[in-house]
Amino acid sequence: METICETKDMRVVVRDDGIAEVVFGPPGSMPVCGRDTHRELSRFWRTLDEHPKVRAILVRSEGKGFCAGGEHAMIEQMISTESVRLQVMREARDIVQSMLDCDKPIVSAINGAAVGAGLATALMADITVAARGAKLIDGHTRIGVAAGDHAALVWPLLCGMAKAKYYVMLCETIVAEEAERIGLVSLCVEPGELQARAESIADRLAKGSPTAIQWTKRSLNHWFRLGWPAFEHSVAAEMNGFANSDAREGLAAITAKREPRFGQG
């Protein structure tokens, strides 16, 4: 087994069977996306795509949820420091771009909560398997910024504009069963079956024709590329929002566990 990268929140390894694993953690906690992890998420996909042994990629979590998105310390830095906002904006764009351009097939196994950058990583996978009861939350409007990680690009194509606007603008939680029903995820399975089902799909992809699978993925992903201007705008709008008073109020409200009072600063 070869380790590609490792942070306190995530590790990326290439297994001997040709499946690369992106694993959020640590075990027993709710994984978050710190500065180091966010940076690595924007970089390693190209390494895996060019790796001669990698045939498929499995994204999963060892924590009690999939990934809760950006940790509070990173959000505080984005609110207070322009250079951090600009760096995170580049990384957010590169995460989506790199997953879109990675020809190796990607499978995600979604357990518990997936929020923000964690949800972006989960839903940018080619085949998404969610455990029954898992909760998908975009999370952006709750903290007073535009939904910029992936939603403007991905949600309308997967589940339609009406559902996309409802869940993303209201920051409404969608459980795995409903996500499968509306087409936001590929499959919903029992929690005890999640790992085995995702592994089985990754294994089938790894054993399939590399050219047939990769070229099919690249062809289908052109539908996402048609919407790229909307994504670019959403990322810029999100980062602009972190410089405004609503983001400060949103983070303060979450920290204090109260309802936010937006539009008053």
GROMACS .gro file of N, CA and C in nm, residues 100-249:
model
  450
  100LEU      N    1  -1.361   1.656  -1.175
  100LEU     CA    2  -1.426   1.651  -1.306
  100LEU      C    3  -1.331   1.598  -1.413
  101ASP      N    4  -1.204   1.640  -1.405
  101ASP     CA    5  -1.106   1.602  -1.507
  101ASP      C    6  -1.038   1.469  -1.479
  102CYS      N    7  -1.051   1.416  -1.359
  102CYS     CA    8  -0.991   1.286  -1.326
  102CYS      C    9  -1.062   1.177  -1.404
  103ASP      N   10  -0.992   1.112  -1.495
  103ASP     CA   11  -1.056   1.009  -1.578
  103ASP      C   12  -1.081   0.879  -1.501
  104LYS      N   13  -1.009   0.856  -1.395
  104LYS     CA   14  -1.033   0.735  -1.316
  104LYS      C   15  -1.170   0.746  -1.249
  105PRO      N   16  -1.251   0.640  -1.249
  105PRO     CA   17  -1.384   0.648  -1.189
  105PRO      C   18  -1.376   0.663  -1.037
  106ILE      N   19  -1.465   0.746  -0.982
  106ILE     CA   20  -1.467   0.776  -0.839
  106ILE      C   21  -1.599   0.730  -0.780
  107VAL      N   22  -1.592   0.659  -0.668
  107VAL     CA   23  -1.710   0.612  -0.595
  107VAL      C   24  -1.705   0.674  -0.456
  108SER      N   25  -1.817   0.725  -0.407
  108SER     CA   26  -1.821   0.777  -0.270
  108SER      C   27  -1.917   0.693  -0.186
  109ALA      N   28  -1.879   0.670  -0.060
  109ALA     CA   29  -1.961   0.599   0.038
  109ALA      C   30  -1.995   0.699   0.147
  110ILE      N   31  -2.120   0.745   0.150
  110ILE     CA   32  -2.160   0.857   0.235
  110ILE      C   33  -2.230   0.806   0.360
  111ASN      N   34  -2.168   0.826   0.474
  111ASN     CA   35  -2.228   0.789   0.601
  111ASN      C   36  -2.252   0.913   0.685
  112GLY      N   37  -2.355   0.915   0.765
  112GLY     CA   38  -2.380   1.028   0.854
  112GLY      C   39  -2.400   1.157   0.778
  113ALA      N   40  -2.343   1.266   0.831
  113ALA     CA   41  -2.362   1.398   0.771
  113ALA      C   42  -2.251   1.429   0.670
  114ALA      N   43  -2.290   1.488   0.558
  114ALA     CA   44  -2.196   1.541   0.459
  114ALA      C   45  -2.235   1.685   0.433
  115VAL      N   46  -2.143   1.777   0.461
  115VAL     CA   47  -2.174   1.920   0.457
  115VAL      C   48  -2.062   1.994   0.383
  116GLY      N   49  -2.098   2.103   0.314
  116GLY     CA   50  -1.999   2.193   0.257
  116GLY      C   51  -1.901   2.124   0.164
  117ALA      N   52  -1.771   2.142   0.191
  117ALA     CA   53  -1.668   2.081   0.109
  117ALA      C   54  -1.675   1.928   0.114
  118GLY      N   55  -1.721   1.874   0.227
  118GLY     CA   56  -1.740   1.730   0.236
  118GLY      C   57  -1.847   1.681   0.141
  119LEU      N   58  -1.957   1.756   0.134
  119LEU     CA   59  -2.064   1.720   0.041
  119LEU      C   60  -2.019   1.737  -0.103
  120ALA      N   61  -1.941   1.842  -0.130
  120ALA     CA   62  -1.890   1.861  -0.266
  120ALA      C   63  -1.808   1.741  -0.310
  121THR      N   64  -1.721   1.693  -0.222
  121THR     CA   65  -1.638   1.576  -0.255
  121THR      C   66  -1.724   1.453  -0.275
  122ALA      N   67  -1.827   1.437  -0.193
  122ALA     CA   68  -1.915   1.321  -0.205
  122ALA      C   69  -1.992   1.323  -0.337
  123LEU      N   70  -2.050   1.437  -0.372
  123LEU     CA   71  -2.139   1.442  -0.488
  123LEU      C   72  -2.066   1.460  -0.620
  124MET      N   73  -1.938   1.501  -0.617
  124MET     CA   74  -1.860   1.507  -0.740
  124MET      C   75  -1.812   1.369  -0.783
  125ALA      N   76  -1.830   1.268  -0.698
  125ALA     CA   77  -1.797   1.132  -0.737
  125ALA      C   78  -1.889   1.087  -0.851
  126ASP      N   79  -1.844   0.989  -0.927
  126ASP     CA   80  -1.922   0.940  -1.041
  126ASP      C   81  -2.038   0.852  -0.999
  127ILE      N   82  -2.016   0.772  -0.896
  127ILE     CA   83  -2.121   0.688  -0.839
  127ILE      C   84  -2.124   0.714  -0.690
  128THR      N   85  -2.243   0.753  -0.639
  128THR     CA   86  -2.257   0.793  -0.500
  128THR      C   87  -2.347   0.694  -0.428
  129VAL      N   88  -2.294   0.636  -0.321
  129VAL     CA   89  -2.370   0.539  -0.240
  129VAL      C   90  -2.386   0.599  -0.101
  130ALA      N   91  -2.510   0.617  -0.057
  130ALA     CA   92  -2.537   0.678   0.073
  130ALA      C   93  -2.605   0.578   0.165
  131ALA      N   94  -2.567   0.581   0.291
  131ALA     CA   95  -2.630   0.495   0.391
  131ALA      C   96  -2.766   0.554   0.429
  132ARG      N   97  -2.863   0.467   0.448
  132ARG     CA   98  -2.995   0.512   0.491
  132ARG      C   99  -2.979   0.596   0.618
  133GLY      N  100  -3.043   0.712   0.619
  133GLY     CA  101  -3.032   0.801   0.734
  133GLY      C  102  -2.922   0.905   0.722
  134ALA      N  103  -2.833   0.889   0.624
  134ALA     CA  104  -2.728   0.990   0.603
  134ALA      C  105  -2.793   1.123   0.568
  135LYS      N  106  -2.730   1.233   0.611
  135LYS     CA  107  -2.786   1.366   0.591
  135LYS      C  108  -2.694   1.449   0.501
  136LEU      N  109  -2.749   1.503   0.395
  136LEU     CA  110  -2.675   1.587   0.302
  136LEU      C  111  -2.720   1.731   0.320
  137ILE      N  112  -2.625   1.821   0.348
  137ILE     CA  113  -2.657   1.961   0.376
  137ILE      C  114  -2.555   2.048   0.304
  138ASP      N  115  -2.603   2.136   0.217
  138ASP     CA  116  -2.507   2.222   0.148
  138ASP      C  117  -2.436   2.315   0.247
  139GLY      N  118  -2.511   2.378   0.334
  139GLY     CA  119  -2.452   2.450   0.447
  139GLY      C  120  -2.416   2.595   0.425
  140HIS      N  121  -2.409   2.643   0.302
  140HIS     CA  122  -2.355   2.777   0.278
  140HIS      C  123  -2.448   2.889   0.322
  141THR      N  124  -2.573   2.886   0.281
  141THR     CA  125  -2.661   2.998   0.316
  141THR      C  126  -2.684   3.006   0.466
  142ARG      N  127  -2.665   2.897   0.536
  142ARG     CA  128  -2.679   2.897   0.683
  142ARG      C  129  -2.576   2.988   0.748
  143ILE      N  130  -2.457   3.000   0.685
  143ILE     CA  131  -2.355   3.089   0.741
  143ILE      C  132  -2.346   3.220   0.664
  144GLY      N  133  -2.445   3.248   0.580
  144GLY     CA  134  -2.454   3.379   0.518
  144GLY      C  135  -2.371   3.401   0.394
  145VAL      N  136  -2.336   3.293   0.323
  145VAL     CA  137  -2.261   3.308   0.197
  145VAL      C  138  -2.330   3.226   0.088
  146ALA      N  139  -2.300   3.260  -0.037
  146ALA     CA  140  -2.359   3.189  -0.151
  146ALA      C  141  -2.306   3.045  -0.158
  147ALA      N  142  -2.388   2.957  -0.210
  147ALA     CA  143  -2.349   2.817  -0.227
  147ALA      C  144  -2.251   2.807  -0.343
  148GLY      N  145  -2.122   2.790  -0.312
  148GLY     CA  146  -2.022   2.797  -0.417
  148GLY      C  147  -1.937   2.673  -0.437
  149ASP      N  148  -1.938   2.579  -0.345
  149ASP     CA  149  -1.846   2.465  -0.356
  149ASP      C  150  -1.872   2.380  -0.481
  150HIS      N  151  -1.998   2.354  -0.510
  150HIS     CA  152  -2.031   2.262  -0.619
  150HIS      C  153  -2.177   2.273  -0.661
  151ALA      N  154  -2.262   2.326  -0.573
  151ALA     CA  155  -2.406   2.308  -0.587
  151ALA      C  156  -2.462   2.367  -0.715
  152ALA      N  157  -2.417   2.489  -0.752
  152ALA     CA  158  -2.471   2.552  -0.872
  152ALA      C  159  -2.441   2.471  -0.997
  153LEU      N  160  -2.335   2.392  -0.992
  153LEU     CA  161  -2.297   2.309  -1.107
  153LEU      C  162  -2.368   2.174  -1.106
  154VAL      N  163  -2.375   2.112  -0.988
  154VAL     CA  164  -2.412   1.971  -0.980
  154VAL      C  165  -2.561   1.948  -0.954
  155TRP      N  166  -2.617   2.019  -0.858
  155TRP     CA  167  -2.753   1.988  -0.815
  155TRP      C  168  -2.858   2.001  -0.926
  156PRO      N  169  -2.860   2.110  -1.005
  156PRO     CA  170  -2.964   2.120  -1.108
  156PRO      C  171  -2.960   2.006  -1.209
  157LEU      N  172  -2.840   1.959  -1.241
  157LEU     CA  173  -2.828   1.851  -1.338
  157LEU      C  174  -2.872   1.717  -1.279
  158LEU      N  175  -2.843   1.696  -1.151
  158LEU     CA  176  -2.877   1.568  -1.089
  158LEU      C  177  -3.024   1.558  -1.050
  159CYS      N  178  -3.077   1.664  -0.989
  159CYS     CA  179  -3.213   1.651  -0.933
  159CYS      C  180  -3.311   1.756  -0.986
  160GLY      N  181  -3.267   1.842  -1.077
  160GLY     CA  182  -3.357   1.943  -1.133
  160GLY      C  183  -3.349   2.075  -1.059
  161MET      N  184  -3.383   2.183  -1.128
  161MET     CA  185  -3.369   2.316  -1.072
  161MET      C  186  -3.461   2.342  -0.954
  162ALA      N  187  -3.584   2.293  -0.960
  162ALA     CA  188  -3.678   2.321  -0.851
  162ALA      C  189  -3.629   2.262  -0.719
  163LYS      N  190  -3.587   2.136  -0.722
  163LYS     CA  191  -3.535   2.073  -0.601
  163LYS      C  192  -3.403   2.136  -0.559
  164ALA      N  193  -3.318   2.169  -0.656
  164ALA     CA  194  -3.190   2.231  -0.624
  164ALA      C  195  -3.211   2.362  -0.548
  165LYS      N  196  -3.298   2.447  -0.599
  165LYS     CA  197  -3.323   2.575  -0.533
  165LYS      C  198  -3.383   2.554  -0.394
  166TYR      N  199  -3.474   2.460  -0.380
  166TYR     CA  200  -3.537   2.436  -0.250
  166TYR      C  201  -3.433   2.397  -0.145
  167TYR      N  202  -3.353   2.296  -0.176
  167TYR     CA  203  -3.259   2.245  -0.077
  167TYR      C  204  -3.139   2.336  -0.056
  168VAL      N  205  -3.091   2.399  -0.161
  168VAL     CA  206  -2.968   2.478  -0.149
  168VAL      C  207  -2.997   2.617  -0.095
  169MET      N  208  -3.101   2.684  -0.144
  169MET     CA  209  -3.131   2.818  -0.096
  169MET      C  210  -3.179   2.818   0.049
  170LEU      N  211  -3.257   2.717   0.086
  170LEU     CA  212  -3.307   2.707   0.223
  170LEU      C  213  -3.209   2.637   0.316
  171CYS      N  214  -3.102   2.582   0.260
  171CYS     CA  215  -3.007   2.504   0.338
  171CYS      C  216  -3.081   2.391   0.412
  172GLU      N  217  -3.171   2.329   0.340
  172GLU     CA  218  -3.255   2.223   0.397
  172GLU      C  219  -3.179   2.090   0.397
  173THR      N  220  -3.192   2.016   0.504
  173THR     CA  221  -3.131   1.883   0.512
  173THR      C  222  -3.208   1.786   0.423
  174ILE      N  223  -3.134   1.707   0.347
  174ILE     CA  224  -3.197   1.601   0.268
  174ILE      C  225  -3.139   1.468   0.312
  175VAL      N  226  -3.227   1.376   0.350
  175VAL     CA  227  -3.180   1.245   0.394
  175VAL      C  228  -3.156   1.156   0.274
  176ALA      N  229  -3.077   1.052   0.294
  176ALA     CA  230  -3.031   0.968   0.184
  176ALA      C  231  -3.146   0.908   0.103
  177GLU      N  232  -3.252   0.866   0.172
  177GLU     CA  233  -3.363   0.804   0.102
  177GLU      C  234  -3.426   0.900   0.001
  178GLU      N  235  -3.446   1.025   0.042
  178GLU     CA  236  -3.502   1.125  -0.049
  178GLU      C  237  -3.400   1.164  -0.155
  179ALA      N  238  -3.273   1.169  -0.118
  179ALA     CA  239  -3.170   1.201  -0.216
  179ALA      C  240  -3.167   1.098  -0.328
  180GLU      N  241  -3.186   0.971  -0.294
  180GLU     CA  242  -3.193   0.869  -0.398
  180GLU      C  243  -3.319   0.886  -0.483
  181ARG      N  244  -3.430   0.916  -0.418
  181ARG     CA  245  -3.558   0.927  -0.491
  181ARG      C  246  -3.553   1.036  -0.596
  182ILE      N  247  -3.488   1.149  -0.565
  182ILE     CA  248  -3.487   1.260  -0.660
  182ILE      C  249  -3.365   1.257  -0.752
  183GLY      N  250  -3.277   1.159  -0.733
  183GLY     CA  251  -3.163   1.143  -0.825
  183GLY      C  252  -3.037   1.215  -0.783
  184LEU      N  253  -3.031   1.265  -0.658
  184LEU     CA  254  -2.911   1.334  -0.613
  184LEU      C  255  -2.798   1.237  -0.584
  185VAL      N  256  -2.831   1.116  -0.540
  185VAL     CA  257  -2.730   1.012  -0.521
  185VAL      C  258  -2.769   0.889  -0.603
  186SER      N  259  -2.671   0.804  -0.630
  186SER     CA  260  -2.696   0.687  -0.715
  186SER      C  261  -2.775   0.579  -0.642
  187LEU      N  262  -2.736   0.551  -0.517
  187LEU     CA  263  -2.796   0.442  -0.441
  187LEU      C  264  -2.809   0.480  -0.295
  188CYS      N  265  -2.911   0.423  -0.229
  188CYS     CA  266  -2.926   0.433  -0.084
  188CYS      C  267  -2.932   0.290  -0.030
  189VAL      N  268  -2.846   0.258   0.066
  189VAL     CA  269  -2.838   0.122   0.118
  189VAL      C  270  -2.841   0.126   0.270
  190GLU      N  271  -2.861   0.010   0.330
  190GLU     CA  272  -2.858   0.001   0.476
  190GLU      C  273  -2.718   0.036   0.526
  191PRO      N  274  -2.709   0.100   0.644
  191PRO     CA  275  -2.577   0.140   0.694
  191PRO      C  276  -2.475   0.027   0.701
  192GLY      N  277  -2.521  -0.091   0.738
  192GLY     CA  278  -2.430  -0.204   0.748
  192GLY      C  279  -2.381  -0.256   0.614
  193GLU      N  280  -2.445  -0.213   0.506
  193GLU     CA  281  -2.408  -0.258   0.373
  193GLU      C  282  -2.325  -0.155   0.297
  194LEU      N  283  -2.309  -0.036   0.355
  194LEU     CA  284  -2.250   0.075   0.281
  194LEU      C  285  -2.110   0.044   0.230
  195GLN      N  286  -2.022   0.004   0.319
  195GLN     CA  287  -1.883  -0.018   0.281
  195GLN      C  288  -1.871  -0.129   0.176
  196ALA      N  289  -1.941  -0.239   0.200
  196ALA     CA  290  -1.932  -0.353   0.108
  196ALA      C  291  -1.987  -0.316  -0.029
  197ARG      N  292  -2.097  -0.241  -0.033
  197ARG     CA  293  -2.157  -0.205  -0.161
  197ARG      C  294  -2.067  -0.110  -0.239
  198ALA      N  295  -2.012  -0.012  -0.170
  198ALA     CA  296  -1.922   0.082  -0.237
  198ALA      C  297  -1.795   0.012  -0.284
  199GLU      N  298  -1.743  -0.077  -0.202
  199GLU     CA  299  -1.624  -0.154  -0.239
  199GLU      C  300  -1.651  -0.239  -0.362
  200SER      N  301  -1.769  -0.302  -0.365
  200SER     CA  302  -1.805  -0.387  -0.478
  200SER      C  303  -1.812  -0.307  -0.608
  201ILE      N  304  -1.868  -0.187  -0.601
  201ILE     CA  305  -1.878  -0.104  -0.720
  201ILE      C  306  -1.739  -0.059  -0.765
  202ALA      N  307  -1.657  -0.016  -0.669
  202ALA     CA  308  -1.520   0.024  -0.703
  202ALA      C  309  -1.442  -0.092  -0.764
  203ASP      N  310  -1.462  -0.210  -0.711
  203ASP     CA  311  -1.392  -0.328  -0.762
  203ASP      C  312  -1.436  -0.360  -0.905
  204ARG      N  313  -1.566  -0.350  -0.932
  204ARG     CA  314  -1.615  -0.375  -1.068
  204ARG      C  315  -1.558  -0.274  -1.165
  205LEU      N  316  -1.551  -0.147  -1.124
  205LEU     CA  317  -1.493  -0.044  -1.210
  205LEU      C  318  -1.344  -0.070  -1.233
  206ALA      N  319  -1.274  -0.111  -1.127
  206ALA     CA  320  -1.130  -0.137  -1.139
  206ALA      C  321  -1.101  -0.253  -1.232
  207LYS      N  322  -1.193  -0.349  -1.240
  207LYS     CA  323  -1.173  -0.467  -1.324
  207LYS      C  324  -1.228  -0.449  -1.466
  208GLY      N  325  -1.295  -0.337  -1.489
  208GLY     CA  326  -1.352  -0.314  -1.622
  208GLY      C  327  -1.249  -0.259  -1.719
  209SER      N  328  -1.293  -0.235  -1.841
  209SER     CA  329  -1.205  -0.178  -1.944
  209SER      C  330  -1.170  -0.035  -1.907
  210PRO      N  331  -1.043  -0.004  -1.881
  210PRO     CA  332  -1.008   0.133  -1.843
  210PRO      C  333  -1.048   0.237  -1.947
  211THR      N  334  -1.022   0.206  -2.074
  211THR     CA  335  -1.053   0.304  -2.177
  211THR      C  336  -1.204   0.324  -2.191
  212ALA      N  337  -1.280   0.215  -2.188
  212ALA     CA  338  -1.425   0.226  -2.202
  212ALA      C  339  -1.487   0.307  -2.089
  213ILE      N  340  -1.445   0.277  -1.966
  213ILE     CA  341  -1.501   0.345  -1.850
  213ILE      C  342  -1.455   0.490  -1.844
  214GLN      N  343  -1.327   0.513  -1.865
  214GLN     CA  344  -1.275   0.649  -1.854
  214GLN      C  345  -1.327   0.740  -1.964
  215TRP      N  346  -1.337   0.688  -2.084
  215TRP     CA  347  -1.387   0.772  -2.193
  215TRP      C  348  -1.535   0.797  -2.179
  216THR      N  349  -1.609   0.701  -2.124
  216THR     CA  350  -1.750   0.724  -2.097
  216THR      C  351  -1.767   0.833  -1.992
  217LYS      N  352  -1.687   0.826  -1.885
  217LYS     CA  353  -1.692   0.930  -1.783
  217LYS      C  354  -1.661   1.067  -1.842
  218ARG      N  355  -1.555   1.075  -1.920
  218ARG     CA  356  -1.516   1.204  -1.977
  218ARG      C  357  -1.628   1.258  -2.067
  219SER      N  358  -1.691   1.173  -2.144
  219SER     CA  359  -1.800   1.218  -2.231
  219SER      C  360  -1.918   1.270  -2.150
  220LEU      N  361  -1.959   1.195  -2.048
  220LEU     CA  362  -2.073   1.236  -1.966
  220LEU      C  363  -2.044   1.365  -1.890
  221ASN      N  364  -1.920   1.384  -1.848
  221ASN     CA  365  -1.886   1.502  -1.770
  221ASN      C  366  -1.890   1.631  -1.851
  222HIS      N  367  -1.902   1.620  -1.983
  222HIS     CA  368  -1.918   1.742  -2.062
  222HIS      C  369  -2.049   1.813  -2.028
  223TRP      N  370  -2.148   1.741  -1.975
  223TRP     CA  371  -2.271   1.807  -1.930
  223TRP      C  372  -2.240   1.903  -1.817
  224PHE      N  373  -2.149   1.865  -1.727
  224PHE     CA  374  -2.108   1.956  -1.621
  224PHE      C  375  -2.028   2.075  -1.677
  225ARG      N  376  -1.945   2.047  -1.777
  225ARG     CA  377  -1.864   2.155  -1.833
  225ARG      C  378  -1.950   2.263  -1.899
  226LEU      N  379  -2.068   2.224  -1.948
  226LEU     CA  380  -2.158   2.323  -2.005
  226LEU      C  381  -2.203   2.425  -1.901
  227GLY      N  382  -2.206   2.382  -1.774
  227GLY     CA  383  -2.250   2.472  -1.668
  227GLY      C  384  -2.136   2.541  -1.595
  228TRP      N  385  -2.014   2.530  -1.648
  228TRP     CA  386  -1.898   2.582  -1.575
  228TRP      C  387  -1.906   2.731  -1.544
  229PRO      N  388  -1.954   2.818  -1.633
  229PRO     CA  389  -1.964   2.960  -1.597
  229PRO      C  390  -2.047   2.983  -1.471
  230ALA      N  391  -2.156   2.907  -1.452
  230ALA     CA  392  -2.237   2.921  -1.332
  230ALA      C  393  -2.157   2.883  -1.208
  231PHE      N  394  -2.075   2.780  -1.220
  231PHE     CA  395  -1.992   2.740  -1.107
  231PHE      C  396  -1.889   2.846  -1.073
  232GLU      N  397  -1.820   2.898  -1.174
  232GLU     CA  398  -1.720   3.001  -1.151
  232GLU      C  399  -1.783   3.121  -1.079
  233HIS      N  400  -1.902   3.160  -1.123
  233HIS     CA  401  -1.970   3.273  -1.060
  233HIS      C  402  -2.004   3.240  -0.915
  234SER      N  403  -2.050   3.119  -0.889
  234SER     CA  404  -2.091   3.084  -0.753
  234SER      C  405  -1.974   3.084  -0.656
  235VAL      N  406  -1.858   3.038  -0.700
  235VAL     CA  407  -1.740   3.038  -0.613
  235VAL      C  408  -1.698   3.181  -0.580
  236ALA      N  409  -1.699   3.269  -0.681
  236ALA     CA  410  -1.664   3.409  -0.657
  236ALA      C  411  -1.765   3.475  -0.563
  237ALA      N  412  -1.893   3.444  -0.582
  237ALA     CA  413  -1.997   3.501  -0.496
  237ALA      C  414  -1.982   3.452  -0.352
  238GLU      N  415  -1.948   3.324  -0.336
  238GLU     CA  416  -1.927   3.269  -0.202
  238GLU      C  417  -1.814   3.343  -0.131
  239MET      N  418  -1.701   3.357  -0.197
  239MET     CA  419  -1.586   3.420  -0.132
  239MET      C  420  -1.609   3.567  -0.105
  240ASN      N  421  -1.682   3.634  -0.192
  240ASN     CA  422  -1.720   3.773  -0.166
  240ASN      C  423  -1.805   3.781  -0.040
  241GLY      N  424  -1.890   3.682  -0.021
  241GLY     CA  425  -1.976   3.679   0.096
  241GLY      C  426  -1.900   3.669   0.227
  242PHE      N  427  -1.786   3.600   0.225
  242PHE     CA  428  -1.709   3.586   0.348
  242PHE      C  429  -1.651   3.719   0.396
  243ALA      N  430  -1.648   3.820   0.309
  243ALA     CA  431  -1.600   3.951   0.348
  243ALA      C  432  -1.712   4.039   0.403
  244ASN      N  433  -1.835   3.990   0.404
  244ASN     CA  434  -1.949   4.070   0.445
  244ASN      C  435  -1.996   4.036   0.586
  245SER      N  436  -2.082   4.121   0.638
  245SER     CA  437  -2.127   4.106   0.777
  245SER      C  438  -2.212   3.981   0.798
  246ASP      N  439  -2.285   3.935   0.696
  246ASP     CA  440  -2.369   3.818   0.714
  246ASP      C  441  -2.288   3.694   0.749
  247ALA      N  442  -2.167   3.682   0.692
  247ALA     CA  443  -2.083   3.567   0.724
  247ALA      C  444  -2.038   3.571   0.869
  248ARG      N  445  -2.003   3.690   0.918
  248ARG     CA  446  -1.965   3.703   1.059
  248ARG      C  447  -2.081   3.667   1.150
  249GLU      N  448  -2.200   3.714   1.113
  249GLU     CA  449  -2.318   3.683   1.193
  249GLU      C  450  -2.352   3.534   1.185
   0.00000   0.00000   0.00000
